[in-house]
Amino acid sequence: MLKILLPVDGSDYANKAITGFIALLDWYKEKPELHLLNVQYPLRGNAALFINQTDIKQYHQEEGQKELQSTCALLDQAGVAYQYHIVVGDPAEMIVRFASEKQYDQIVMGPRGAGGIQGLLLGSVSSKVMQLAKTPVLLIK
């Protein structure tokens, strides 16, 4: 069975990609094992020095679950089984690392963020994932 990683952040772009992917599930011989991944940015500055690590971890979990709600609702409504994971770090690097460590067969995500010239100058999570990943990446508009 194929293991597919679906990085999501609760944005309209991510939900549009999930909706598009749900429509493509019939392309697979057997239903793949789906795993949602939400990456939280680490706290900035010295905040971590003054806040209990347990509280920080709980904060990231709560924020990740908020960002996963709409995607989970889409998959639940379509009757698609999934698991979810929440990690902390640089989104592109964590997606690539998670996919490699857990040996996913494919990463499916939407091309999101700044487009055009801005996207070339700033880069985007999806383009960085495509550059770094050894796992095949499927972009869904």
PDB file of C-alpha atoms in Angstrom:
ATOM      1  CA  MET A   1       0.000   0.000   0.000  1.00  0.00           C
ATOM      2  CA  LEU A   2       1.265   3.449  -0.907  1.00  0.00           C
ATOM      3  CA  LYS A   3       1.989   5.880   1.928  1.00  0.00           C
ATOM      4  CA  ILE A   4       1.258   9.458   0.932  1.00  0.00           C
ATOM      5  CA  LEU A   5       2.220  12.560   2.881  1.00  0.00           C
ATOM      6  CA  LEU A   6      -0.096  15.566   2.588  1.00  0.00           C
ATOM      7  CA  PRO A   7       1.455  18.703   4.127  1.00  0.00           C
ATOM      8  CA  VAL A   8      -1.322  21.136   5.086  1.00  0.00           C
ATOM      9  CA  ASP A   9      -1.531  24.474   6.849  1.00  0.00           C
ATOM     10  CA  GLY A  10      -5.257  25.162   6.910  1.00  0.00           C
ATOM     11  CA  SER A  11      -5.024  27.684   4.064  1.00  0.00           C
ATOM     12  CA  ASP A  12      -7.482  27.853   1.186  1.00  0.00           C
ATOM     13  CA  TYR A  13      -4.638  26.747  -1.116  1.00  0.00           C
ATOM     14  CA  ALA A  14      -4.001  23.608   0.934  1.00  0.00           C
ATOM     15  CA  ASN A  15      -7.700  22.770   1.142  1.00  0.00           C
ATOM     16  CA  LYS A  16      -8.084  23.259  -2.601  1.00  0.00           C
ATOM     17  CA  ALA A  17      -5.204  20.826  -3.153  1.00  0.00           C
ATOM     18  CA  ILE A  18      -6.801  18.308  -0.764  1.00  0.00           C
ATOM     19  CA  THR A  19     -10.135  18.600  -2.585  1.00  0.00           C
ATOM     20  CA  GLY A  20      -8.332  18.029  -5.885  1.00  0.00           C
ATOM     21  CA  PHE A  21      -6.467  15.061  -4.467  1.00  0.00           C
ATOM     22  CA  ILE A  22      -9.669  13.474  -3.146  1.00  0.00           C
ATOM     23  CA  ALA A  23     -10.972  13.567  -6.722  1.00  0.00           C
ATOM     24  CA  LEU A  24      -7.823  11.738  -7.897  1.00  0.00           C
ATOM     25  CA  LEU A  25      -7.985   8.891  -5.371  1.00  0.00           C
ATOM     26  CA  ASP A  26      -9.618   6.645  -7.965  1.00  0.00           C
ATOM     27  CA  TRP A  27      -6.390   6.775  -9.966  1.00  0.00           C
ATOM     28  CA  TYR A  28      -4.718   4.522  -7.422  1.00  0.00           C
ATOM     29  CA  LYS A  29      -5.153   0.746  -7.709  1.00  0.00           C
ATOM     30  CA  GLU A  30      -5.763   0.480  -3.992  1.00  0.00           C
ATOM     31  CA  LYS A  31      -6.559   3.237  -1.531  1.00  0.00           C
ATOM     32  CA  PRO A  32      -3.302   4.779  -0.292  1.00  0.00           C
ATOM     33  CA  GLU A  33      -2.495   5.330   3.364  1.00  0.00           C
ATOM     34  CA  LEU A  34      -2.819   9.088   3.894  1.00  0.00           C
ATOM     35  CA  HIS A  35      -0.909  11.101   6.466  1.00  0.00           C
ATOM     36  CA  LEU A  36      -1.496  14.809   7.036  1.00  0.00           C
ATOM     37  CA  LEU A  37       1.470  16.829   8.229  1.00  0.00           C
ATOM     38  CA  ASN A  38       1.198  20.254   9.811  1.00  0.00           C
ATOM     39  CA  VAL A  39       4.442  22.118  10.472  1.00  0.00           C
ATOM     40  CA  GLN A  40       4.439  24.813  13.129  1.00  0.00           C
ATOM     41  CA  TYR A  41       7.064  27.538  13.153  1.00  0.00           C
ATOM     42  CA  PRO A  42       9.223  27.551  16.287  1.00  0.00           C
ATOM     43  CA  LEU A  43       8.762  30.413  18.737  1.00  0.00           C
ATOM     44  CA  ARG A  44      10.908  33.382  17.825  1.00  0.00           C
ATOM     45  CA  GLY A  45      13.334  35.281  19.968  1.00  0.00           C
ATOM     46  CA  ASN A  46      13.856  34.477  23.627  1.00  0.00           C
ATOM     47  CA  ALA A  47      10.260  33.435  24.352  1.00  0.00           C
ATOM     48  CA  ALA A  48      11.313  29.804  24.781  1.00  0.00           C
ATOM     49  CA  LEU A  49      13.613  30.826  27.650  1.00  0.00           C
ATOM     50  CA  PHE A  50      10.699  32.102  29.718  1.00  0.00           C
ATOM     51  CA  ILE A  51       7.989  29.571  28.905  1.00  0.00           C
ATOM     52  CA  ASN A  52       7.788  26.003  30.141  1.00  0.00           C
ATOM     53  CA  GLN A  53       8.675  23.486  27.371  1.00  0.00           C
ATOM     54  CA  THR A  54       5.499  21.517  28.090  1.00  0.00           C
ATOM     55  CA  ASP A  55       3.435  24.666  27.518  1.00  0.00           C
ATOM     56  CA  ILE A  56       5.276  25.375  24.270  1.00  0.00           C
ATOM     57  CA  LYS A  57       4.641  21.834  23.044  1.00  0.00           C
ATOM     58  CA  GLN A  58       0.959  22.101  23.987  1.00  0.00           C
ATOM     59  CA  TYR A  59       0.722  25.457  22.193  1.00  0.00           C
ATOM     60  CA  HIS A  60       2.154  23.965  18.973  1.00  0.00           C
ATOM     61  CA  GLN A  61      -0.213  20.985  19.209  1.00  0.00           C
ATOM     62  CA  GLU A  62      -3.252  23.227  19.690  1.00  0.00           C
ATOM     63  CA  GLU A  63      -2.275  25.534  16.827  1.00  0.00           C
ATOM     64  CA  GLY A  64      -1.562  22.552  14.580  1.00  0.00           C
ATOM     65  CA  GLN A  65      -4.936  21.018  15.349  1.00  0.00           C
ATOM     66  CA  LYS A  66      -6.646  24.320  14.535  1.00  0.00           C
ATOM     67  CA  GLU A  67      -4.866  24.395  11.169  1.00  0.00           C
ATOM     68  CA  LEU A  68      -5.811  20.761  10.481  1.00  0.00           C
ATOM     69  CA  GLN A  69      -9.537  21.180  11.244  1.00  0.00           C
ATOM     70  CA  SER A  70     -10.733  22.218   7.796  1.00  0.00           C
ATOM     71  CA  THR A  71      -8.638  19.580   6.024  1.00  0.00           C
ATOM     72  CA  CYS A  72      -9.833  16.853   8.382  1.00  0.00           C
ATOM     73  CA  ALA A  73     -13.421  17.949   7.759  1.00  0.00           C
ATOM     74  CA  LEU A  74     -12.920  17.626   3.986  1.00  0.00           C
ATOM     75  CA  LEU A  75     -11.482  14.119   4.321  1.00  0.00           C
ATOM     76  CA  ASP A  76     -14.124  13.061   6.860  1.00  0.00           C
ATOM     77  CA  GLN A  77     -16.884  14.305   4.561  1.00  0.00           C
ATOM     78  CA  ALA A  78     -15.395  12.286   1.669  1.00  0.00           C
ATOM     79  CA  GLY A  79     -15.096   9.196   3.884  1.00  0.00           C
ATOM     80  CA  VAL A  80     -11.316   9.055   3.456  1.00  0.00           C
ATOM     81  CA  ALA A  81      -9.222   7.591   6.283  1.00  0.00           C
ATOM     82  CA  TYR A  82      -6.113   9.468   7.411  1.00  0.00           C
ATOM     83  CA  GLN A  83      -3.687  10.042  10.255  1.00  0.00           C
ATOM     84  CA  TYR A  84      -2.204  13.380  11.218  1.00  0.00           C
ATOM     85  CA  HIS A  85       1.096  14.583  12.599  1.00  0.00           C
ATOM     86  CA  ILE A  86       2.226  17.961  13.942  1.00  0.00           C
ATOM     87  CA  VAL A  87       5.901  18.918  13.989  1.00  0.00           C
ATOM     88  CA  VAL A  88       7.851  22.110  14.644  1.00  0.00           C
ATOM     89  CA  GLY A  89      10.515  23.635  12.405  1.00  0.00           C
ATOM     90  CA  ASP A  90      11.104  25.105   8.961  1.00  0.00           C
ATOM     91  CA  PRO A  91       8.151  23.853   6.866  1.00  0.00           C
ATOM     92  CA  ALA A  92      10.011  22.724   3.740  1.00  0.00           C
ATOM     93  CA  GLU A  93      12.859  21.092   5.642  1.00  0.00           C
ATOM     94  CA  MET A  94      10.504  19.314   8.042  1.00  0.00           C
ATOM     95  CA  ILE A  95       8.302  18.030   5.203  1.00  0.00           C
ATOM     96  CA  VAL A  96      11.316  16.591   3.391  1.00  0.00           C
ATOM     97  CA  ARG A  97      12.822  15.133   6.572  1.00  0.00           C
ATOM     98  CA  PHE A  98       9.523  13.627   7.728  1.00  0.00           C
ATOM     99  CA  ALA A  99       8.890  12.077   4.292  1.00  0.00           C
ATOM    100  CA  SER A 100      12.364  10.566   4.235  1.00  0.00           C
ATOM    101  CA  GLU A 101      12.415   9.291   7.826  1.00  0.00           C
ATOM    102  CA  LYS A 102       8.940   7.739   7.621  1.00  0.00           C
ATOM    103  CA  GLN A 103       9.575   6.408   4.088  1.00  0.00           C
ATOM    104  CA  TYR A 104       6.587   7.907   2.298  1.00  0.00           C
ATOM    105  CA  ASP A 105       6.094   6.974  -1.348  1.00  0.00           C
ATOM    106  CA  GLN A 106       4.817  10.383  -2.411  1.00  0.00           C
ATOM    107  CA  ILE A 107       4.323  13.952  -1.168  1.00  0.00           C
ATOM    108  CA  VAL A 108       1.126  15.632  -2.388  1.00  0.00           C
ATOM    109  CA  MET A 109       0.710  19.360  -1.884  1.00  0.00           C
ATOM    110  CA  GLY A 110      -0.558  22.524  -3.476  1.00  0.00           C
ATOM    111  CA  PRO A 111       1.626  25.200  -4.992  1.00  0.00           C
ATOM    112  CA  ARG A 112       0.903  28.087  -2.678  1.00  0.00           C
ATOM    113  CA  GLY A 113       2.332  31.355  -1.466  1.00  0.00           C
ATOM    114  CA  ALA A 114       3.709  34.169  -3.549  1.00  0.00           C
ATOM    115  CA  GLY A 115       3.638  33.692  -7.298  1.00  0.00           C
ATOM    116  CA  GLY A 116       5.497  35.157 -10.248  1.00  0.00           C
ATOM    117  CA  ILE A 117       8.551  37.317  -9.605  1.00  0.00           C
ATOM    118  CA  GLN A 118       7.866  37.429  -5.863  1.00  0.00           C
ATOM    119  CA  GLY A 119       7.930  33.629  -5.765  1.00  0.00           C
ATOM    120  CA  LEU A 120      11.297  33.583  -7.540  1.00  0.00           C
ATOM    121  CA  LEU A 121      12.804  36.076  -5.107  1.00  0.00           C
ATOM    122  CA  LEU A 122      11.312  34.741  -1.888  1.00  0.00           C
ATOM    123  CA  GLY A 123      10.880  31.097  -2.782  1.00  0.00           C
ATOM    124  CA  SER A 124       7.989  29.033  -1.545  1.00  0.00           C
ATOM    125  CA  VAL A 125       7.535  25.953   0.564  1.00  0.00           C
ATOM    126  CA  SER A 126       6.429  23.842  -2.389  1.00  0.00           C
ATOM    127  CA  SER A 127       9.357  24.850  -4.607  1.00  0.00           C
ATOM    128  CA  LYS A 128      11.834  24.244  -1.772  1.00  0.00           C
ATOM    129  CA  VAL A 129      10.271  20.819  -1.111  1.00  0.00           C
ATOM    130  CA  MET A 130      10.606  19.943  -4.806  1.00  0.00           C
ATOM    131  CA  GLN A 131      14.277  20.948  -4.729  1.00  0.00           C
ATOM    132  CA  LEU A 132      15.153  19.070  -1.534  1.00  0.00           C
ATOM    133  CA  ALA A 133      12.945  15.964  -1.656  1.00  0.00           C
ATOM    134  CA  LYS A 134      14.089  12.590  -2.888  1.00  0.00           C
ATOM    135  CA  THR A 135      10.471  11.466  -2.535  1.00  0.00           C
ATOM    136  CA  PRO A 136       8.299  12.195  -5.618  1.00  0.00           C
ATOM    137  CA  VAL A 137       6.226  15.371  -5.217  1.00  0.00           C
ATOM    138  CA  LEU A 138       2.807  15.826  -6.820  1.00  0.00           C
ATOM    139  CA  LEU A 139       1.571  19.426  -6.969  1.00  0.00           C
ATOM    140  CA  ILE A 140      -2.172  19.919  -7.262  1.00  0.00           C
ATOM    141  CA  LYS A 141      -3.626  23.302  -8.171  1.00  0.00           C
TER     142      LYS A 141
END
